[in-house]
Amino acid sequence: MMILKHTVMSFLLLACFNGLASDRVEKQAAIASAHALATSAGFAILAQGGNAFDAAVAMSATLAVVEPSGSGLGGGGFWLLHRASDGFETMLDGREKAPLAAHRSMYLDQQGRVIPGLSKNGALAAGIPGLPAALVHLAEKYGRLPLAQSLQFAIQCAEQGFVIGQRHSKLLKFRLTVLQKHPEAAGIFLKDKHLPATTSILRQTDLAHTLKQLARDGRKGFYAGAVADRLVDGVRNAGGIWTHQDLHDYRVVEREPVKGEYHQVKITSAALPSSGGVVLVEALNILAGYPLEDINAISRKHIISEAMRRAYHDRAFHLGDSDFVNVPVNRLINKDYAAGLSSSIRLDKATPSDFLAGNFQAKIQGEDTTHFSIIDSEGNRVAATLSINFPFGSGFVPAGTGVLLNNEMDDFVSKPGAMNGYGLVGGEANAIEPGKRMLSSMTPTFIEDAERVAVLGTPGGSRIISMVLLAVLEFAKGHGPESWVWEPRFHHQYIPDQIQYEKGGMSRDEIAGLTMLGHQLKEVRYRYGNMQAVLWNKKSKLFTVASDPRGEGLALIR
Ligand code: DON
């Protein structure tokens, strides 16, 4: 067994292991996730005869319990799948949907101004969850084990509890005032309305009960019956607009992943309603024309930032749920289109974003969501990025469910040109409509060349795509997962017109050089992202894995 990162003490693992067989599998598999218990859940299911898809069910459910800040039954996500037996690839879209009573001005006051906080906090901020339906679909269509078996580990974690740890505490503090306003959520996550000690044990009996209903009745255990009654009543009593029809109608969708090629590297990534794959491939197509490895760091970062600027510009203007709007995806990921865009990049000068269009100010906020990567011993792969949006989502739990609801409605455009919580702007394509999925940046991705195949992804809001882009460039240089997760990060998202970089992530010379080219630079005060990556070398038959040093995750081969 190889441990690259393991910051959670081993006694934590024991708490949820009772009753689960953990015989060693004959051949090796690799898993990286944001929490040691989720990685353990994945390996436990593989040891019970499950495949990567069963492991993904177990890990998604376990993360819902042990990393409630990032994802959960009250949220959604994207699972990028590769089936080894026939090479079939699909993206399972379990993204939240706008309730049927939603409308485009629901977060505006009478004067048409955005009401601060309404799309971010409380019951009105929550889209209809997709994660429970996705778990059922994954287990039934791709898994080998019964859903109930794959959910068992998560149920035990919810019942027996786990030690919350530092990251959980830090994120609780970030969302303290919102959680304090919602008694049910405060009762679960706070202690007498205050922050619990970092070593506290969190037990979630209502959530365990809801998971058991899902295990017993499949999608009806969540989207119908007593759980649905509690969800709808809880939301409506708190000013929300969910109906039984919304829950009844929710369906996951399988979508064809976005594919691209950068030099000899094949990219397979998220389709709409995530912007991830399109923006990633568009930026890589622009970059393919430059000898990035042979130029100095200042020019390299300049060109990469200009590519990001142009791809995020197209995100703002064109991307949204393709079930509702026409999106010119084929044009955006076309190489000739990219060549046109790169002809507008000047090597001696930054292009001001308002030369491209639009002129908005933006402010970047909090960090959460989660990602895990799996390659099992048969070669099945899963890259899953799951979210409730902000840390602890909307901060709202419908009474008796234990289900913390997302605030993913904030990923829609509340008003054309108004920024969301990640400073992203957009227009008509991502306007709110009943039953529509809000545009995402989540970018679960496979990268492959003649020798290697990798599975990766990260949380990080709008910066997800640029983090994955930097990782692909590292892969193309021949570097492995450790270098992708350790590498200092920088980002440009068109608006605000600035290169953001991680604390300590740019040298003085780079800052001076990029400033001289006309870029605004902004140091982000913290280090962002929580990338989880696994790589299989087809020639040497060896795995390499890495979990982001910025988080508390665990990457293992066994
Ligand atoms: O779907 C999206 O793009 C966002 N809701 C993801 C949020 C996220 O990654 C938060 N983490 N920093």
mmCIF file of N, CA, C and O and ligand atoms in Angstrom, residues 78 95 274-275 315 365-370 385-391 408 411 422 424 438-442 458-462 464, ligand 1:
data_model
loop_
_atom_site.group_PDB
_atom_site.id
_atom_site.type_symbol
_atom_site.label_atom_id
_atom_site.label_comp_id
_atom_site.label_asym_id
_atom_site.label_seq_id
_atom_site.Cartn_x
_atom_site.Cartn_y
_atom_site.Cartn_z
ATOM 1 N N PHE A 78 -21.480 15.659 -11.339
ATOM 2 C CA PHE A 78 -21.225 15.003 -12.630
ATOM 3 C C PHE A 78 -20.265 13.841 -12.411
ATOM 4 O O PHE A 78 -19.221 14.008 -11.774
ATOM 5 N N ARG A 95 -26.988 17.044 -12.112
ATOM 6 C CA ARG A 95 -26.997 18.461 -11.742
ATOM 7 C C ARG A 95 -28.376 18.851 -11.212
ATOM 8 O O ARG A 95 -29.399 18.354 -11.705
ATOM 9 N N SER A 274 -22.315 21.537 -17.662
ATOM 10 C CA SER A 274 -21.077 22.094 -17.142
ATOM 11 C C SER A 274 -20.333 22.746 -18.296
ATOM 12 O O SER A 274 -20.242 22.176 -19.390
ATOM 13 N N SER A 275 -19.769 23.896 -18.000
ATOM 14 C CA SER A 275 -18.958 24.593 -18.998
ATOM 15 C C SER A 275 -17.557 24.006 -19.056
ATOM 16 O O SER A 275 -16.765 24.356 -19.931
ATOM 17 N N ARG A 315 -17.633 31.416 -22.455
ATOM 18 C CA ARG A 315 -18.479 30.820 -21.420
ATOM 19 C C ARG A 315 -19.598 31.795 -21.046
ATOM 20 O O ARG A 315 -20.771 31.446 -20.998
ATOM 21 N N GLN A 365 -15.664 34.564 -4.018
ATOM 22 C CA GLN A 365 -15.966 34.094 -2.670
ATOM 23 C C GLN A 365 -15.491 32.678 -2.414
ATOM 24 O O GLN A 365 -14.697 32.142 -3.144
ATOM 25 N N GLY A 366 -16.067 32.080 -1.396
ATOM 26 C CA GLY A 366 -15.629 30.837 -0.742
ATOM 27 C C GLY A 366 -15.333 29.622 -1.602
ATOM 28 O O GLY A 366 -15.517 29.615 -2.797
ATOM 29 N N GLU A 367 -14.878 28.624 -0.953
ATOM 30 C CA GLU A 367 -14.291 27.432 -1.551
ATOM 31 C C GLU A 367 -15.025 26.207 -1.063
ATOM 32 O O GLU A 367 -15.015 25.927 0.118
ATOM 33 N N ASP A 368 -15.621 25.458 -1.918
ATOM 34 C CA ASP A 368 -15.959 24.092 -1.509
ATOM 35 C C ASP A 368 -16.268 23.178 -2.668
ATOM 36 O O ASP A 368 -15.595 23.268 -3.669
ATOM 37 N N THR A 369 -17.225 22.234 -2.507
ATOM 38 C CA THR A 369 -17.429 21.180 -3.524
ATOM 39 C C THR A 369 -16.395 20.068 -3.286
ATOM 40 O O THR A 369 -15.534 20.220 -2.429
ATOM 41 N N THR A 370 -16.483 18.975 -4.030
ATOM 42 C CA THR A 370 -15.534 17.882 -3.800
ATOM 43 C C THR A 370 -15.272 17.126 -5.096
ATOM 44 O O THR A 370 -16.057 17.232 -6.050
ATOM 45 N N THR A 385 -17.123 15.043 -9.826
ATOM 46 C CA THR A 385 -17.080 16.296 -9.085
ATOM 47 C C THR A 385 -18.503 16.571 -8.613
ATOM 48 O O THR A 385 -19.434 16.587 -9.425
ATOM 49 N N LEU A 386 -18.660 16.720 -7.311
ATOM 50 C CA LEU A 386 -19.980 16.817 -6.689
ATOM 51 C C LEU A 386 -20.047 18.099 -5.877
ATOM 52 O O LEU A 386 -19.036 18.547 -5.332
ATOM 53 N N SER A 387 -21.271 18.644 -5.759
ATOM 54 C CA SER A 387 -21.329 19.975 -5.143
ATOM 55 C C SER A 387 -22.651 20.256 -4.466
ATOM 56 O O SER A 387 -23.694 19.724 -4.856
ATOM 57 N N ILE A 388 -22.589 21.095 -3.418
ATOM 58 C CA ILE A 388 -23.794 21.801 -2.959
ATOM 59 C C ILE A 388 -23.539 23.306 -3.114
ATOM 60 O O ILE A 388 -24.185 24.122 -2.507
ATOM 61 N N ASN A 389 -22.520 23.633 -3.897
ATOM 62 C CA ASN A 389 -22.054 24.989 -4.188
ATOM 63 C C ASN A 389 -21.245 25.561 -3.022
ATOM 64 O O ASN A 389 -20.170 25.060 -2.762
ATOM 65 N N PHE A 390 -21.707 26.585 -2.322
ATOM 66 C CA PHE A 390 -20.885 27.185 -1.259
ATOM 67 C C PHE A 390 -20.631 26.163 -0.153
ATOM 68 O O PHE A 390 -21.377 25.187 -0.034
ATOM 69 N N PRO A 391 -19.627 26.412 0.690
ATOM 70 C CA PRO A 391 -19.462 25.554 1.866
ATOM 71 C C PRO A 391 -20.779 25.489 2.652
ATOM 72 O O PRO A 391 -21.383 26.521 2.941
ATOM 73 N N GLU A 408 -27.198 26.065 -5.267
ATOM 74 C CA GLU A 408 -26.721 26.033 -6.650
ATOM 75 C C GLU A 408 -27.491 27.023 -7.530
ATOM 76 O O GLU A 408 -27.022 27.349 -8.629
ATOM 77 N N ASP A 411 -25.658 29.669 -9.302
ATOM 78 C CA ASP A 411 -24.883 29.454 -10.532
ATOM 79 C C ASP A 411 -25.639 29.916 -11.783
ATOM 80 O O ASP A 411 -25.069 29.963 -12.869
ATOM 81 N N TYR A 422 -18.925 33.528 -7.597
ATOM 82 C CA TYR A 422 -17.550 33.311 -8.060
ATOM 83 C C TYR A 422 -17.104 34.408 -9.019
ATOM 84 O O TYR A 422 -16.094 34.268 -9.705
ATOM 85 N N LEU A 424 -18.545 35.218 -11.673
ATOM 86 C CA LEU A 424 -18.861 34.879 -13.067
ATOM 87 C C LEU A 424 -20.048 35.700 -13.544
ATOM 88 O O LEU A 424 -20.998 35.942 -12.790
ATOM 89 N N MET A 438 -28.593 24.827 -13.997
ATOM 90 C CA MET A 438 -27.715 26.001 -13.941
ATOM 91 C C MET A 438 -26.325 25.622 -14.453
ATOM 92 O O MET A 438 -25.869 24.491 -14.263
ATOM 93 N N LEU A 439 -25.674 26.574 -15.120
ATOM 94 C CA LEU A 439 -24.364 26.299 -15.715
ATOM 95 C C LEU A 439 -23.337 26.045 -14.609
ATOM 96 O O LEU A 439 -23.293 26.756 -13.611
ATOM 97 N N SER A 440 -22.507 25.051 -14.823
ATOM 98 C CA SER A 440 -21.495 24.675 -13.831
ATOM 99 C C SER A 440 -20.096 24.865 -14.406
ATOM 100 O O SER A 440 -19.926 24.983 -15.622
ATOM 101 N N SER A 441 -19.106 24.866 -13.521
ATOM 102 C CA SER A 441 -17.706 24.848 -13.960
ATOM 103 C C SER A 441 -17.017 23.540 -13.602
ATOM 104 O O SER A 441 -15.804 23.394 -13.794
ATOM 105 N N MET A 442 -17.770 22.601 -13.066
ATOM 106 C CA MET A 442 -17.142 21.358 -12.600
ATOM 107 C C MET A 442 -16.571 20.591 -13.795
ATOM 108 O O MET A 442 -17.220 20.464 -14.828
ATOM 109 N N THR A 458 -11.204 18.722 -9.505
ATOM 110 C CA THR A 458 -11.024 19.506 -8.278
ATOM 111 C C THR A 458 -12.256 20.363 -8.019
ATOM 112 O O THR A 458 -12.966 20.702 -8.974
ATOM 113 N N PRO A 459 -12.510 20.742 -6.759
ATOM 114 C CA PRO A 459 -13.448 21.833 -6.509
ATOM 115 C C PRO A 459 -12.754 23.164 -6.759
ATOM 116 O O PRO A 459 -11.558 23.190 -7.060
ATOM 117 N N GLY A 460 -13.488 24.267 -6.618
ATOM 118 C CA GLY A 460 -12.862 25.586 -6.742
ATOM 119 C C GLY A 460 -13.666 26.588 -7.536
ATOM 120 O O GLY A 460 -13.120 27.566 -8.036
ATOM 121 N N GLY A 461 -14.972 26.355 -7.690
ATOM 122 C CA GLY A 461 -15.830 27.336 -8.362
ATOM 123 C C GLY A 461 -15.338 27.630 -9.763
ATOM 124 O O GLY A 461 -14.964 26.722 -10.515
ATOM 125 N N SER A 462 -15.288 28.900 -10.104
ATOM 126 C CA SER A 462 -14.893 29.289 -11.464
ATOM 127 C C SER A 462 -13.464 28.874 -11.775
ATOM 128 O O SER A 462 -13.081 28.739 -12.934
ATOM 129 N N ILE A 464 -12.053 26.075 -11.175
ATOM 130 C CA ILE A 464 -11.897 24.638 -11.441
ATOM 131 C C ILE A 464 -11.269 24.415 -12.813
ATOM 132 O O ILE A 464 -10.325 23.643 -12.983
HETATM 133 O O1 DON B 1 -21.025 23.978 -10.341
HETATM 134 C C1 DON B 1 -20.206 24.850 -10.107
HETATM 135 O O2 DON B 1 -19.464 25.317 -10.943
HETATM 136 C C2 DON B 1 -20.068 25.363 -8.692
HETATM 137 N N1 DON B 1 -21.309 25.219 -7.994
HETATM 138 C C3 DON B 1 -18.948 24.661 -8.013
HETATM 139 C C4 DON B 1 -18.684 25.232 -6.663
HETATM 140 C C5 DON B 1 -17.355 24.946 -6.138
HETATM 141 O O3 DON B 1 -16.515 24.319 -6.739
HETATM 142 C C6 DON B 1 -17.075 25.523 -4.825
HETATM 143 N N2 DON B 1 -15.726 25.284 -4.453
HETATM 144 N N3 DON B 1 -14.881 26.036 -4.330
#
